[in-house]
Amino acid sequence: MIPARKPDIKSLTLAELQEVVAASGQRPFRAKQITDWLYKKRISSFDEMTDLPQTLRAQLAAEFEFSNPEVVRVLGSKDTTQKFLFRLRDGNLIESVLIPASPALYGETSDRRTICVSSQVGCAYGCKFCASGLEGWTRNLDAGEIVQQLIAVEKHSGERIDNVVFMGMGEPLANLKNLARAIQIINQPWGLEIGARHITISTSGLAPQIRELAEEPTQFRLALSLHGATDEVRSQIMPVNRKYPLKVLLEACDYYVAKKRRMLFEYILINDVNDTEEQAYELAKIARRLSAKINLIPYNTVEGLEWTRPPRARQERFQSILREHGVVSTLRREKGHDIAAACGQLRLQTKRREVEADAVARPTA
Ligand code: SAH
Ligand code: SF4
């Protein structure tokens, strides 16, 4: 039988660590010492927690994993987009992208550094244009594996991260429990202390979970991957739209916006698929209904898929229709196009190469 995996120490909130510490008869302040070691001093083993009693250190090591994912590849340079490929403790690959400026989120321009993190290994939602969905879903990341991406990227790049976007591999709302913990750890003063307004969750549109998020007190931001303004177009590229068609999805969004605050739309422009004038009109209607801004993203081609981005003039025409209807949008000039920066692509390339290498090494297998 395969032994059950121990939880990662970085998956616990301060309150949970306090329970662990209390259960072993230690004083409560020990929990804060642990979070200081993990998130302020950023050590990489239990042995380095030198102000904890030896017995507590040994107990933590027995109960928890201290994972330090291996950096398999880094692409890009310090002043451009950098892409990190990590191997997790069970061999799975995930990726994070460090973007040296805010990707025009909410129309802000700044010199901030944004990290795009993964929330799952693979993705079950199989959007037709996306590299992450191509090979299906493998597993959820635990909170520690989400948080560790920030720690490892800061360490490796020497940069301080100001913004976090859940736009890497996976559907964050399909891993809501671990996502909520990770956000606490990223946001709280005892953790990585990144302001909630600098944390953006992106979803393909899981209507029930959008309603659940509306009840969350933390003021993070929510981006909805719309990519189609009618059921016909959206269902063609996003199978999730059959489960939660626009009527159901937009009602959940109404609820969210009424309860909480603004929502941002992402809209990838794919040539001859969702970039028509009719789609722009329909999109403008939806945006007005929800008072949402739109982030237009020219499609990043994925090896093996036939989709392409529209010519720049067509992208601009689409944006001008939105503008004529009083809707604010940004048209992103995609960063990192050349280093496969769109979600899931680097992992896919590496996996394919490994499979090929394996096939060469074991020709009879
Ligand atoms: N699963 C979530 C978050 C991860 S994807 C979601 O779908 O929102 C993050 C964003 O990248 C989504 O808007 C997604 O549609 C977009 N994306 C995926 N593949 C892309 C590509 N090849 N080019 C541009 N954007 C892409
Ligand atoms: Fe999954 Fe998002 Fe990619 Fe769709 S776009 S397959 S939901 S990661």
Coordinates of C-alpha atoms and ligand atoms in Angstrom, one line a residue:
M1 CA 0.0 0.0 0.0
I2 CA 1.3 3.5 -0.8
P3 CA 1.7 5.4 2.5
A4 CA -0.6 8.5 2.8
R5 CA 1.2 11.7 1.9
K6 CA 2.1 13.9 4.8
P7 CA 0.7 17.4 4.5
D8 CA 3.1 20.2 3.6
I9 CA 4.0 22.5 6.5
K10 CA 3.3 25.5 4.3
S11 CA -0.3 24.3 3.8
L12 CA -1.3 25.3 7.4
T13 CA -2.7 28.6 8.5
L14 CA -1.4 30.3 11.7
A15 CA -4.6 29.1 13.5
E16 CA -4.0 25.5 12.4
L17 CA -0.3 25.7 13.5
Q18 CA -1.5 27.0 16.9
E19 CA -3.6 23.8 17.2
V20 CA -0.7 21.6 16.3
V21 CA 1.5 23.4 18.8
A22 CA -1.1 23.2 21.6
A23 CA -1.7 19.5 20.9
S24 CA 1.9 18.8 21.6
G25 CA 1.8 20.8 24.9
Q26 CA 3.9 23.7 23.6
R27 CA 3.2 27.4 24.3
P28 CA 1.0 29.2 21.6
F29 CA 3.8 31.7 20.6
R30 CA 5.7 28.8 19.0
A31 CA 3.2 28.8 16.1
K32 CA 4.2 32.4 15.2
Q33 CA 7.9 31.4 15.4
I34 CA 7.2 28.7 12.9
T35 CA 5.5 31.1 10.4
D36 CA 8.4 33.6 10.9
W37 CA 10.8 30.9 9.8
L38 CA 8.7 29.8 6.9
Y39 CA 7.6 33.2 5.5
K40 CA 9.9 35.8 6.8
K41 CA 13.3 34.1 7.0
R42 CA 12.3 31.6 4.3
I43 CA 14.4 28.7 5.5
S44 CA 14.3 25.3 3.7
S45 CA 14.3 22.6 6.4
F46 CA 12.9 22.0 9.9
D47 CA 16.5 21.8 11.2
E48 CA 17.0 25.5 10.6
M49 CA 14.2 26.5 13.0
T50 CA 16.9 26.9 15.7
D51 CA 14.8 28.7 18.4
L52 CA 12.3 25.8 18.6
P53 CA 12.8 23.0 21.1
Q54 CA 14.4 20.0 19.5
T55 CA 11.3 17.9 20.4
L56 CA 8.9 20.2 18.6
R57 CA 11.2 20.2 15.5
A58 CA 11.3 16.4 15.5
Q59 CA 7.5 16.3 15.9
L60 CA 7.0 18.7 13.0
A61 CA 9.3 16.7 10.8
A62 CA 7.4 13.5 11.7
E63 CA 4.0 14.9 10.9
F64 CA 4.7 17.3 8.0
E65 CA 6.5 17.4 4.7
F66 CA 8.9 20.3 4.1
S67 CA 8.8 20.5 0.3
N68 CA 11.2 22.4 -1.8
P69 CA 10.2 21.9 -5.4
E70 CA 13.0 21.5 -7.9
V71 CA 13.4 24.2 -10.5
V72 CA 13.7 22.3 -13.7
R73 CA 13.9 25.1 -16.2
V74 CA 13.9 28.9 -16.2
L75 CA 13.3 30.7 -19.4
G76 CA 13.7 34.4 -20.1
S77 CA 15.8 37.1 -18.5
K78 CA 15.6 39.4 -15.6
D79 CA 14.0 42.4 -17.4
T80 CA 11.6 40.3 -19.4
T81 CA 9.0 37.7 -18.5
Q82 CA 10.6 34.8 -16.7
K83 CA 9.1 31.4 -16.7
F84 CA 9.7 28.7 -14.1
L85 CA 9.1 25.1 -14.4
F86 CA 9.0 23.1 -11.1
R87 CA 9.0 19.5 -10.4
L88 CA 6.9 18.6 -7.3
R89 CA 7.7 15.9 -4.8
D90 CA 5.6 13.3 -6.7
G91 CA 7.3 14.1 -10.0
N92 CA 4.5 16.2 -11.5
L93 CA 5.4 19.4 -13.3
I94 CA 3.9 22.8 -12.7
E95 CA 4.8 26.3 -13.9
S96 CA 4.8 29.9 -12.7
V97 CA 5.5 33.1 -14.7
L98 CA 7.1 36.2 -13.4
I99 CA 6.0 39.3 -15.3
P100 CA 8.0 42.4 -14.7
A101 CA 5.1 44.8 -14.9
S102 CA 1.4 44.7 -14.0
P103 CA -0.3 43.0 -17.1
A104 CA -2.6 46.0 -17.5
L105 CA -4.9 44.5 -14.9
Y106 CA -7.7 47.0 -14.3
G107 CA -5.9 49.4 -16.6
E108 CA -3.2 50.2 -14.2
T109 CA 0.3 50.8 -15.4
S110 CA 3.1 50.4 -12.9
D111 CA 6.5 48.9 -12.3
R112 CA 5.1 46.1 -10.3
R113 CA 6.2 42.5 -10.6
T114 CA 3.4 40.0 -11.0
I115 CA 3.5 36.3 -10.6
C116 CA 1.2 34.0 -12.4
V117 CA 0.7 30.9 -10.4
S118 CA -0.7 27.4 -11.0
S119 CA -3.5 25.9 -8.9
Q120 CA -3.7 22.4 -10.2
V121 CA -1.6 19.9 -12.2
G122 CA -3.4 20.0 -15.5
C123 CA -7.0 21.1 -15.8
A124 CA -10.2 19.2 -16.2
Y125 CA -12.1 21.9 -18.1
G126 CA -10.5 21.3 -21.5
C127 CA -10.9 24.7 -23.1
K128 CA -10.1 24.0 -26.8
F129 CA -7.5 26.8 -27.1
C130 CA -5.6 26.1 -23.9
A131 CA -2.4 24.0 -23.4
S132 CA -3.2 23.3 -19.7
G133 CA -6.4 21.4 -20.6
L134 CA -4.8 19.4 -23.4
E135 CA -3.8 16.4 -21.2
G136 CA -6.6 16.6 -18.7
W137 CA -6.5 16.9 -14.9
T138 CA -4.0 15.1 -12.7
R139 CA -4.5 16.5 -9.2
N140 CA -5.1 19.6 -7.1
L141 CA -2.1 21.5 -5.6
D142 CA -2.2 21.7 -1.9
A143 CA -1.9 25.2 -0.4
G144 CA 1.8 24.7 0.3
E145 CA 2.5 24.0 -3.3
I146 CA 0.7 27.2 -4.3
V147 CA 2.5 29.3 -1.8
Q148 CA 5.9 27.7 -2.5
Q149 CA 5.7 29.0 -6.1
L150 CA 6.0 32.6 -4.8
I151 CA 8.8 31.8 -2.3
A152 CA 10.8 29.9 -4.9
V153 CA 10.4 32.6 -7.6
E154 CA 11.4 35.4 -5.3
K155 CA 14.4 33.4 -4.1
H156 CA 15.5 32.5 -7.6
S157 CA 14.9 35.9 -9.3
G158 CA 15.9 38.1 -6.3
E159 CA 12.8 40.1 -7.1
R160 CA 10.0 41.1 -4.7
I161 CA 6.6 40.1 -5.9
D162 CA 3.8 42.7 -5.6
N163 CA 0.9 41.0 -7.5
V164 CA -0.4 37.5 -7.7
V165 CA -2.6 36.2 -10.4
F166 CA -4.1 32.7 -10.4
M167 CA -3.8 32.5 -14.2
G168 CA -1.3 29.6 -14.5
M169 CA -2.3 26.0 -14.9
G170 CA -5.6 24.8 -13.5
E171 CA -9.0 26.1 -12.5
P172 CA -8.6 27.7 -9.1
L173 CA -12.3 27.5 -8.2
A174 CA -12.2 23.7 -8.7
N175 CA -9.7 23.7 -5.8
L176 CA -11.4 26.2 -3.7
K177 CA -10.5 24.8 -0.2
N178 CA -6.8 24.8 -0.9
L179 CA -7.0 28.1 -2.8
A180 CA -8.7 29.8 0.2
R181 CA -5.9 28.6 2.5
A182 CA -3.2 29.6 0.1
I183 CA -4.7 33.1 -0.2
Q184 CA -4.7 33.4 3.6
I185 CA -1.1 32.5 3.7
I186 CA -0.2 34.9 0.9
N187 CA -2.2 37.7 2.3
Q188 CA -1.9 37.6 6.1
P189 CA 0.7 39.7 8.1
W190 CA 2.2 36.5 9.5
G191 CA 2.5 35.1 5.9
L192 CA 3.8 36.7 2.7
E193 CA 1.8 39.9 3.4
I194 CA 0.6 40.7 -0.1
G195 CA -2.5 42.9 -0.1
A196 CA -5.7 41.2 -1.0
R197 CA -6.3 43.8 -3.8
H198 CA -3.1 42.6 -5.4
I199 CA -4.4 39.0 -5.6
T200 CA -6.5 38.1 -8.6
I201 CA -8.3 34.8 -9.1
S202 CA -9.2 33.9 -12.7
T203 CA -12.0 31.4 -13.4
S204 CA -13.5 29.8 -16.5
G205 CA -16.9 30.4 -14.9
L206 CA -17.9 27.9 -12.2
A207 CA -21.2 29.5 -11.3
P208 CA -21.8 27.9 -7.9
Q209 CA -18.2 28.7 -6.7
I210 CA -18.6 32.3 -7.9
R211 CA -21.6 32.5 -5.5
E212 CA -19.5 31.0 -2.7
L213 CA -16.7 33.5 -3.3
A214 CA -19.2 36.3 -2.9
E215 CA -19.4 35.4 0.8
E216 CA -15.6 35.5 1.3
P217 CA -14.6 38.5 3.4
T218 CA -11.1 38.9 1.9
Q219 CA -11.1 41.7 -0.8
F220 CA -9.2 39.8 -3.5
R221 CA -10.1 40.4 -7.2
L222 CA -12.0 38.1 -9.5
A223 CA -11.5 37.8 -13.2
L224 CA -13.9 35.9 -15.4
S225 CA -12.6 34.2 -18.6
L226 CA -15.5 35.0 -20.9
H227 CA -13.9 34.4 -24.4
G228 CA -17.4 34.2 -26.0
A229 CA -20.3 36.6 -25.7
T230 CA -23.0 34.1 -26.8
D231 CA -23.6 30.5 -25.8
E232 CA -23.0 29.4 -29.4
V233 CA -19.5 30.9 -29.6
R234 CA -18.5 30.2 -26.0
S235 CA -19.6 26.6 -26.0
Q236 CA -17.6 26.0 -29.1
I237 CA -14.3 26.8 -27.3
M238 CA -15.2 26.3 -23.6
P239 CA -17.0 23.0 -22.7
V240 CA -17.7 24.4 -19.2
N241 CA -20.3 26.7 -20.9
R242 CA -22.5 23.6 -21.5
K243 CA -22.6 23.0 -17.8
Y244 CA -23.0 26.7 -16.8
P245 CA -24.4 28.5 -19.8
L246 CA -24.3 32.3 -19.9
K247 CA -27.7 32.8 -18.3
V248 CA -26.7 30.7 -15.3
L249 CA -23.1 32.2 -15.2
L250 CA -24.2 35.8 -15.5
E251 CA -26.8 35.4 -12.8
A252 CA -24.0 34.2 -10.5
C253 CA -22.0 37.2 -11.6
D254 CA -24.9 39.5 -10.8
Y255 CA -25.0 38.0 -7.4
Y256 CA -21.3 38.4 -6.9
V257 CA -21.2 42.0 -8.0
A258 CA -24.3 42.9 -5.9
K259 CA -22.7 41.3 -2.8
K260 CA -19.2 42.3 -3.3
R261 CA -17.7 44.6 -5.9
R262 CA -16.4 44.7 -9.4
M263 CA -15.4 41.9 -11.5
L264 CA -12.9 41.9 -14.5
F265 CA -13.5 40.1 -17.8
E266 CA -10.8 38.4 -19.7
Y267 CA -11.5 38.0 -23.4
I268 CA -8.9 36.2 -25.6
L269 CA -9.1 37.3 -29.2
I270 CA -9.0 34.3 -31.5
N271 CA -9.0 34.8 -35.2
D272 CA -12.4 34.2 -36.9
V273 CA -13.8 32.5 -33.8
N274 CA -14.8 35.1 -31.2
D275 CA -13.5 38.4 -32.8
T276 CA -16.5 39.4 -34.9
E277 CA -18.4 42.7 -34.6
E278 CA -21.5 40.8 -33.3
Q279 CA -19.4 39.3 -30.5
A280 CA -18.1 42.8 -29.6
Y281 CA -21.7 44.1 -29.4
E282 CA -22.8 41.3 -27.2
L283 CA -19.8 41.5 -25.0
A284 CA -20.4 45.2 -24.5
K285 CA -23.9 44.4 -23.3
I286 CA -22.6 41.9 -20.8
A287 CA -19.9 44.3 -19.6
R288 CA -22.5 47.1 -19.0
R289 CA -24.8 44.8 -17.1
L290 CA -22.0 43.9 -14.7
S291 CA -20.1 47.3 -14.8
A292 CA -17.0 45.2 -15.7
K293 CA -13.8 46.3 -17.5
I294 CA -12.5 44.0 -20.1
N295 CA -8.9 42.8 -20.6
L296 CA -8.6 41.8 -24.3
I297 CA -5.8 39.3 -24.8
P298 CA -4.5 38.5 -28.3
Y299 CA -4.4 34.7 -28.4
N300 CA -1.0 33.0 -27.9
T301 CA -0.6 30.2 -30.3
V302 CA -0.1 26.7 -28.8
E303 CA 1.9 24.0 -30.5
G304 CA -0.4 21.5 -32.0
L305 CA -3.5 23.7 -32.0
E306 CA -4.8 25.5 -35.1
W307 CA -6.1 28.7 -33.4
T308 CA -4.3 32.0 -34.2
R309 CA -4.6 35.6 -33.1
P310 CA -6.4 38.2 -35.3
P311 CA -4.3 40.9 -37.1
R312 CA -3.7 44.0 -35.0
A313 CA -6.2 46.1 -36.9
R314 CA -9.0 43.6 -36.2
Q315 CA -8.1 43.5 -32.5
E316 CA -8.3 47.3 -32.5
R317 CA -11.6 47.4 -34.3
F318 CA -13.0 45.0 -31.7
Q319 CA -11.8 47.3 -28.9
S320 CA -13.2 50.4 -30.6
I321 CA -16.7 48.8 -30.8
L322 CA -16.5 48.3 -27.0
R323 CA -15.4 51.9 -26.6
E324 CA -18.3 53.1 -28.7
H325 CA -20.6 51.4 -26.3
G326 CA -19.1 53.0 -23.3
V327 CA -17.1 49.9 -22.2
V328 CA -13.6 50.3 -20.9
S329 CA -11.1 47.7 -22.1
T330 CA -7.3 47.2 -22.3
L331 CA -5.7 45.5 -25.2
R332 CA -2.8 43.6 -24.0
R333 CA 0.4 43.3 -26.0
E334 CA 1.2 39.8 -24.9
K335 CA 4.4 39.5 -23.0
G336 CA 6.5 36.4 -23.2
H337 CA 5.0 35.2 -26.4
D338 CA 8.4 33.9 -27.5
I339 CA 9.0 31.9 -24.4
A340 CA 5.7 30.0 -24.3
A341 CA 4.3 32.2 -21.5
A342 CA 0.7 31.3 -21.9
C343 CA -0.7 29.0 -19.4
G344 CA 0.5 25.3 -19.5
Q345 CA 2.7 25.6 -22.5
L346 CA 6.2 25.2 -21.1
R347 CA 5.1 22.2 -19.1
L348 CA 3.5 20.6 -22.2
Q349 CA 6.7 21.1 -24.2
T350 CA 8.9 19.7 -21.4
K351 CA 6.6 16.7 -20.9
R352 CA 6.5 16.0 -24.6
R353 CA 10.3 16.1 -24.7
E354 CA 10.6 13.8 -21.7
V355 CA 8.2 11.4 -23.3
E356 CA 10.2 11.5 -26.5
A357 CA 13.5 11.0 -24.6
D358 CA 12.0 8.1 -22.7
A359 CA 10.9 6.5 -26.0
V360 CA 14.4 6.9 -27.4
A361 CA 16.0 5.5 -24.3
R362 CA 13.7 2.5 -24.2
P363 CA 12.8 1.7 -27.8
T364 CA 11.2 -1.6 -26.9
A365 CA 9.1 -0.3 -24.1
Ligands
SAH1 N1 -8.6 28.2 -15.4 C1 -8.6 29.6 -15.1 C2 -7.3 30.2 -14.8 C3 -6.1 29.8 -15.6 S1 -6.1 30.2 -17.3 C4 -9.3 30.3 -16.3 O1 -9.6 29.7 -17.3 O2 -9.6 31.5 -16.1 C5 -5.8 31.9 -17.2 C6 -6.1 32.7 -18.5 O3 -5.3 32.3 -19.6 C7 -7.6 32.4 -18.9 O4 -8.3 33.6 -19.3 C8 -7.3 31.6 -20.1 O5 -8.4 31.5 -21.0 C9 -6.1 32.2 -20.7 N2 -5.4 31.4 -21.7 C10 -5.3 30.1 -21.9 N3 -4.6 29.7 -22.9 C11 -4.3 30.8 -23.6 C12 -3.6 31.2 -24.8 N4 -3.0 30.2 -25.5 N5 -3.4 32.5 -25.1 C13 -3.9 33.4 -24.3 N6 -4.6 33.2 -23.2 C14 -4.8 31.9 -22.8
SF4_2 FE1 -8.5 25.1 -17.6 FE2 -8.5 27.7 -17.6 FE3 -7.1 26.4 -19.5 FE4 -9.8 26.4 -19.5 S1 -8.4 28.2 -19.8 S2 -8.5 24.6 -19.8 S3 -10.3 26.4 -17.4 S4 -6.7 26.4 -17.3

